[in-house]
Amino acid sequence: MISRGERLANYAVLALFAVIAVFPVLLILQTALSNDQIGGGGSFHFENFADAWDQGHFGSYLRTSIVVAILVVGLSTLFSVLAGYAFGTMRFRGSEVLFYVILLGIMVPAEALVIALYFDLRELGLTNTLVAIVMPQVAQSTAFGTFWMRAYFRGSSREVVEAARLDGAGHWATLWRILVPMGRPAVTTMIVLIFMWTWNEFLIPLIMATDESLRTAPLGLAFFQGQYTSGTALLAAGATLVALPVVVLYLFLQRHFIRGMVEGAVK
């Protein structure tokens, strides 16, 4: 049984780490609501968000990021569930070798491949298109998602699967009607992680697309920073606008996310 002193020590450590994590966020918000002008007063300036939105063209950038995120998350989730089910529940010739080949997508950094990938896509006439931004990220995310879902399917209840087979359910019905609903926390955690990585991706959109209409939110923020190096309030407001969708998604799905992470750690 944990003593009162140990419990207080645990709370103190957690509170310390909470302060360390929250302080930079509060600092950015305070800067975003401040006034860059000397003598501008101590009141909150919510108009900074509107100014950053208009001057930084964040409406267009956020719209592109949303489209890219939906495509990457949707395709990656579909491919990851299918591949994870195959590797986690089936045994076929070369499955282990193929699985480790797929894991190269996690082990090899994008910086090592992006230049060669750019020239390959340029030969196909796909650079400066949405395909060039989406498909490399789908490949990277599917590698992680396959690893994640394989671990879930391997740890799923064999009795439930066998009972479904006895009832006449095939692989497709077993996967989508039984295992996927049971694994909602694992799938939700994967979706949140992939969305976060896709939303924050900077290198691939920078290399693959030069058209301003294809700039994602982080890329647009970088260009905005180059134009307004002295306007710290507008930069902070722009950074808040870019980070807001990830925060909202996490707050909305945090229960499933935490449950999926805990279950993965236990397994």
Short mmCIF file of C-alpha atoms in Angstrom, two decimals:
data_model
loop_
_atom_site.label_atom_id
_atom_site.label_comp_id
_atom_site.label_asym_id
_atom_site.label_seq_id
_atom_site.Cartn_x
_atom_site.Cartn_y
_atom_site.Cartn_z
CA MET A 1 0.00 0.00 0.00
CA ILE A 2 1.33 3.43 -0.94
CA SER A 3 1.97 5.68 2.04
CA ARG A 4 0.79 9.26 2.24
CA GLY A 5 4.33 10.57 1.81
CA GLU A 6 4.85 8.55 -1.37
CA ARG A 7 1.51 9.72 -2.74
CA LEU A 8 2.42 13.37 -2.07
CA ALA A 9 5.79 12.84 -3.72
CA ASN A 10 4.11 11.38 -6.79
CA TYR A 11 1.73 14.34 -7.00
CA ALA A 12 4.63 16.76 -6.61
CA VAL A 13 6.57 15.15 -9.46
CA LEU A 14 3.47 15.10 -11.69
CA ALA A 15 2.74 18.73 -10.89
CA LEU A 16 6.32 19.68 -11.74
CA PHE A 17 6.17 17.97 -15.12
CA ALA A 18 2.73 19.50 -15.76
CA VAL A 19 4.13 22.98 -15.15
CA ILE A 20 7.09 22.26 -17.45
CA ALA A 21 4.71 21.06 -20.19
CA VAL A 22 2.10 23.80 -19.84
CA PHE A 23 4.39 26.81 -19.33
CA PRO A 24 5.54 27.11 -23.00
CA VAL A 25 1.92 26.84 -24.17
CA LEU A 26 0.81 29.61 -21.82
CA LEU A 27 3.78 31.72 -22.87
CA ILE A 28 2.82 31.42 -26.55
CA LEU A 29 -0.80 32.31 -25.77
CA GLN A 30 0.28 35.29 -23.69
CA THR A 31 2.52 36.49 -26.52
CA ALA A 32 -0.26 35.98 -29.09
CA LEU A 33 -2.59 38.20 -27.05
CA SER A 34 -0.03 40.91 -26.36
CA ASN A 35 0.75 44.11 -28.26
CA ASP A 36 4.07 44.55 -30.05
CA GLN A 37 3.81 48.30 -29.87
CA ILE A 38 5.46 50.07 -26.94
CA GLY A 39 2.82 51.50 -24.68
CA GLY A 40 0.12 49.40 -26.27
CA GLY A 41 -1.50 48.60 -22.94
CA GLY A 42 -1.89 45.40 -20.98
CA SER A 43 -5.25 44.28 -22.32
CA PHE A 44 -5.73 41.19 -24.47
CA HIS A 45 -5.57 41.77 -28.21
CA PHE A 46 -7.69 39.06 -29.82
CA GLU A 47 -7.48 40.91 -33.11
CA ASN A 48 -3.98 39.47 -33.49
CA PHE A 49 -5.52 36.17 -34.56
CA ALA A 50 -7.62 37.87 -37.25
CA ASP A 51 -4.60 39.85 -38.48
CA ALA A 52 -2.43 36.73 -38.61
CA TRP A 53 -5.21 34.84 -40.41
CA ASP A 54 -5.53 37.52 -43.08
CA GLN A 55 -1.89 38.50 -43.51
CA GLY A 56 -0.53 34.96 -43.35
CA HIS A 57 -3.20 33.40 -45.63
CA PHE A 58 -3.72 30.68 -43.02
CA GLY A 59 -7.18 29.94 -44.33
CA SER A 60 -5.71 28.48 -47.52
CA TYR A 61 -2.86 26.72 -45.69
CA LEU A 62 -5.14 25.15 -43.10
CA ARG A 63 -7.52 23.99 -45.82
CA THR A 64 -4.64 22.25 -47.63
CA SER A 65 -3.43 20.66 -44.39
CA ILE A 66 -6.92 19.37 -43.62
CA VAL A 67 -7.22 17.79 -47.07
CA VAL A 68 -3.76 16.22 -46.79
CA ALA A 69 -4.43 14.98 -43.25
CA ILE A 70 -7.77 13.41 -44.20
CA LEU A 71 -6.25 11.60 -47.18
CA VAL A 72 -3.15 10.43 -45.31
CA VAL A 73 -5.00 9.34 -42.18
CA GLY A 74 -7.78 7.63 -44.14
CA LEU A 75 -5.53 5.69 -46.52
CA SER A 76 -2.95 4.86 -43.86
CA THR A 77 -5.59 3.59 -41.45
CA LEU A 78 -7.18 1.38 -44.10
CA PHE A 79 -3.86 -0.08 -45.28
CA SER A 80 -2.56 -0.49 -41.72
CA VAL A 81 -5.64 -2.37 -40.51
CA LEU A 82 -5.55 -4.71 -43.50
CA ALA A 83 -1.80 -5.32 -43.32
CA GLY A 84 -1.79 -5.61 -39.53
CA TYR A 85 -4.57 -8.20 -39.66
CA ALA A 86 -2.70 -10.21 -42.27
CA PHE A 87 0.60 -10.16 -40.38
CA GLY A 88 -1.02 -10.61 -36.98
CA THR A 89 -3.41 -13.50 -37.66
CA MET A 90 -2.14 -15.27 -40.77
CA ARG A 91 0.92 -17.33 -41.53
CA PHE A 92 2.17 -17.32 -45.10
CA ARG A 93 5.47 -17.82 -46.85
CA GLY A 94 7.79 -14.85 -46.51
CA SER A 95 5.58 -13.03 -44.03
CA GLU A 96 8.40 -12.28 -41.58
CA VAL A 97 10.73 -10.99 -44.29
CA LEU A 98 7.99 -8.85 -45.81
CA PHE A 99 7.07 -7.43 -42.41
CA TYR A 100 10.64 -6.33 -41.71
CA VAL A 101 10.86 -4.79 -45.18
CA ILE A 102 7.78 -2.71 -44.36
CA LEU A 103 9.42 -1.65 -41.09
CA LEU A 104 12.14 0.07 -43.12
CA GLY A 105 9.61 2.87 -43.49
CA ILE A 106 10.05 3.51 -39.76
CA MET A 107 13.79 2.94 -39.55
CA VAL A 108 14.90 5.00 -42.55
CA PRO A 109 14.40 8.77 -42.02
CA ALA A 110 12.62 10.80 -44.66
CA GLU A 111 15.68 13.04 -45.04
CA ALA A 112 17.60 10.10 -46.53
CA LEU A 113 15.00 9.42 -49.22
CA VAL A 114 13.26 12.68 -50.05
CA ILE A 115 15.73 13.87 -52.73
CA ALA A 116 15.70 10.57 -54.63
CA LEU A 117 11.93 10.43 -54.22
CA TYR A 118 11.63 13.95 -55.64
CA PHE A 119 13.47 13.02 -58.84
CA ASP A 120 11.41 9.83 -59.22
CA LEU A 121 8.15 11.75 -58.87
CA ARG A 122 9.42 14.45 -61.20
CA GLU A 123 10.03 11.85 -63.90
CA LEU A 124 6.42 10.77 -63.48
CA GLY A 125 5.19 14.35 -63.63
CA LEU A 126 3.77 14.22 -60.11
CA THR A 127 5.78 16.92 -58.37
CA ASN A 128 3.92 20.05 -57.33
CA THR A 129 0.74 18.01 -56.92
CA LEU A 130 -1.28 16.78 -53.98
CA VAL A 131 -0.23 13.20 -54.80
CA ALA A 132 3.44 14.03 -54.20
CA ILE A 133 2.60 15.37 -50.73
CA VAL A 134 0.18 12.64 -49.71
CA MET A 135 1.62 9.36 -50.95
CA PRO A 136 5.09 9.53 -49.29
CA GLN A 137 3.40 10.27 -45.98
CA VAL A 138 0.94 7.42 -46.54
CA ALA A 139 3.89 5.07 -47.04
CA GLN A 140 5.61 6.25 -43.86
CA SER A 141 2.45 6.14 -41.76
CA THR A 142 1.44 2.73 -43.09
CA ALA A 143 4.77 1.32 -41.94
CA PHE A 144 4.11 2.46 -38.39
CA GLY A 145 0.42 1.56 -38.55
CA THR A 146 1.18 -1.99 -39.73
CA PHE A 147 3.55 -2.46 -36.81
CA TRP A 148 0.97 -1.02 -34.39
CA MET A 149 -2.02 -3.01 -35.63
CA ARG A 150 -0.03 -6.25 -35.94
CA ALA A 151 0.75 -6.01 -32.22
CA TYR A 152 -2.94 -5.47 -31.46
CA PHE A 153 -4.19 -8.33 -33.62
CA ARG A 154 -1.58 -10.68 -32.17
CA GLY A 155 -2.76 -9.84 -28.67
CA SER A 156 -6.47 -10.07 -29.49
CA SER A 157 -8.62 -12.85 -28.05
CA ARG A 158 -8.22 -16.07 -30.00
CA GLU A 159 -11.45 -17.41 -28.50
CA VAL A 160 -13.45 -14.59 -30.06
CA VAL A 161 -11.89 -15.19 -33.48
CA GLU A 162 -12.46 -18.94 -33.28
CA ALA A 163 -16.07 -18.39 -32.21
CA ALA A 164 -16.60 -16.10 -35.21
CA ARG A 165 -15.14 -18.73 -37.53
CA LEU A 166 -17.45 -21.36 -36.07
CA ASP A 167 -20.39 -19.05 -36.76
CA GLY A 168 -19.35 -18.92 -40.40
CA ALA A 169 -17.67 -15.51 -40.44
CA GLY A 170 -14.89 -15.11 -42.97
CA HIS A 171 -11.77 -12.99 -42.64
CA TRP A 172 -13.53 -9.83 -43.83
CA ALA A 173 -16.43 -10.14 -41.40
CA THR A 174 -14.12 -11.14 -38.53
CA LEU A 175 -11.93 -8.11 -39.14
CA TRP A 176 -14.51 -5.34 -39.61
CA ARG A 177 -17.38 -6.62 -37.47
CA ILE A 178 -15.48 -8.06 -34.51
CA LEU A 179 -11.79 -7.17 -34.19
CA VAL A 180 -11.88 -3.54 -35.35
CA PRO A 181 -14.80 -2.55 -33.04
CA MET A 182 -13.03 -4.33 -30.16
CA GLY A 183 -9.81 -2.51 -30.97
CA ARG A 184 -11.28 0.99 -31.15
CA PRO A 185 -8.78 2.44 -28.61
CA ALA A 186 -5.83 1.03 -30.57
CA VAL A 187 -7.20 2.33 -33.87
CA THR A 188 -8.02 5.73 -32.34
CA THR A 189 -4.52 6.05 -30.89
CA MET A 190 -3.02 5.24 -34.28
CA ILE A 191 -5.27 7.81 -35.98
CA VAL A 192 -4.29 10.55 -33.51
CA LEU A 193 -0.57 9.81 -33.91
CA ILE A 194 -0.74 9.71 -37.71
CA PHE A 195 -2.79 12.91 -37.80
CA MET A 196 -0.30 14.67 -35.54
CA TRP A 197 2.71 13.56 -37.62
CA THR A 198 0.97 14.45 -40.88
CA TRP A 199 -0.15 17.86 -39.64
CA ASN A 200 3.34 18.74 -38.42
CA GLU A 201 5.17 17.39 -41.50
CA PHE A 202 7.38 20.09 -43.00
CA LEU A 203 10.06 18.54 -45.22
CA ILE A 204 7.93 16.63 -47.74
CA PRO A 205 5.57 19.55 -48.60
CA LEU A 206 8.59 21.86 -48.80
CA ILE A 207 10.41 19.64 -51.32
CA MET A 208 7.49 18.28 -53.32
CA ALA A 209 5.40 21.41 -53.90
CA THR A 210 6.34 24.95 -54.82
CA ASP A 211 2.85 26.20 -55.62
CA GLU A 212 1.52 28.45 -52.84
CA SER A 213 -1.90 26.79 -53.05
CA LEU A 214 -0.28 23.52 -51.97
CA ARG A 215 1.48 24.89 -48.90
CA THR A 216 0.46 23.22 -45.66
CA ALA A 217 0.00 25.07 -42.39
CA PRO A 218 3.52 24.46 -40.94
CA LEU A 219 5.07 25.46 -44.25
CA GLY A 220 2.91 28.56 -44.43
CA LEU A 221 3.92 29.45 -40.87
CA ALA A 222 7.58 29.26 -41.86
CA PHE A 223 7.03 31.66 -44.77
CA PHE A 224 4.97 33.90 -42.50
CA GLN A 225 7.83 33.97 -40.02
CA GLY A 226 10.20 35.10 -42.76
CA GLN A 227 7.93 38.03 -43.59
CA TYR A 228 7.16 39.15 -40.02
CA THR A 229 10.35 38.59 -38.06
CA SER A 230 9.66 41.57 -35.79
CA GLY A 231 6.00 40.89 -35.10
CA THR A 232 6.22 38.36 -32.30
CA ALA A 233 2.54 38.68 -31.40
CA LEU A 234 1.43 37.86 -34.95
CA LEU A 235 3.90 34.97 -35.13
CA ALA A 236 2.60 33.56 -31.86
CA ALA A 237 -0.97 33.98 -33.07
CA GLY A 238 -0.11 32.15 -36.30
CA ALA A 239 1.58 29.35 -34.38
CA THR A 240 -1.51 29.02 -32.17
CA LEU A 241 -3.77 28.77 -35.24
CA VAL A 242 -1.55 26.04 -36.72
CA ALA A 243 -1.41 24.01 -33.50
CA LEU A 244 -5.08 24.37 -32.62
CA PRO A 245 -6.49 21.49 -34.77
CA VAL A 246 -4.11 18.96 -33.17
CA VAL A 247 -5.03 20.13 -29.68
CA VAL A 248 -8.76 19.99 -30.44
CA LEU A 249 -8.50 16.48 -31.91
CA TYR A 250 -6.52 15.24 -28.92
CA LEU A 251 -8.96 16.74 -26.42
CA PHE A 252 -11.87 15.17 -28.30
CA LEU A 253 -10.27 11.69 -28.45
CA GLN A 254 -8.07 11.77 -25.36
CA ARG A 255 -9.99 9.03 -23.52
CA HIS A 256 -9.55 6.53 -26.35
CA PHE A 257 -5.99 7.72 -26.95
CA ILE A 258 -4.88 7.20 -23.35
CA ARG A 259 -6.67 3.86 -23.17
CA GLY A 260 -4.97 2.69 -26.35
CA MET A 261 -1.54 3.76 -25.11
CA VAL A 262 -2.07 2.03 -21.76
CA GLU A 263 -3.27 -1.18 -23.37
CA GLY A 264 -0.32 -1.13 -25.75
CA ALA A 265 2.08 -0.63 -22.86
CA VAL A 266 0.53 -3.51 -20.91
CA LYS A 267 0.72 -5.84 -23.89
#
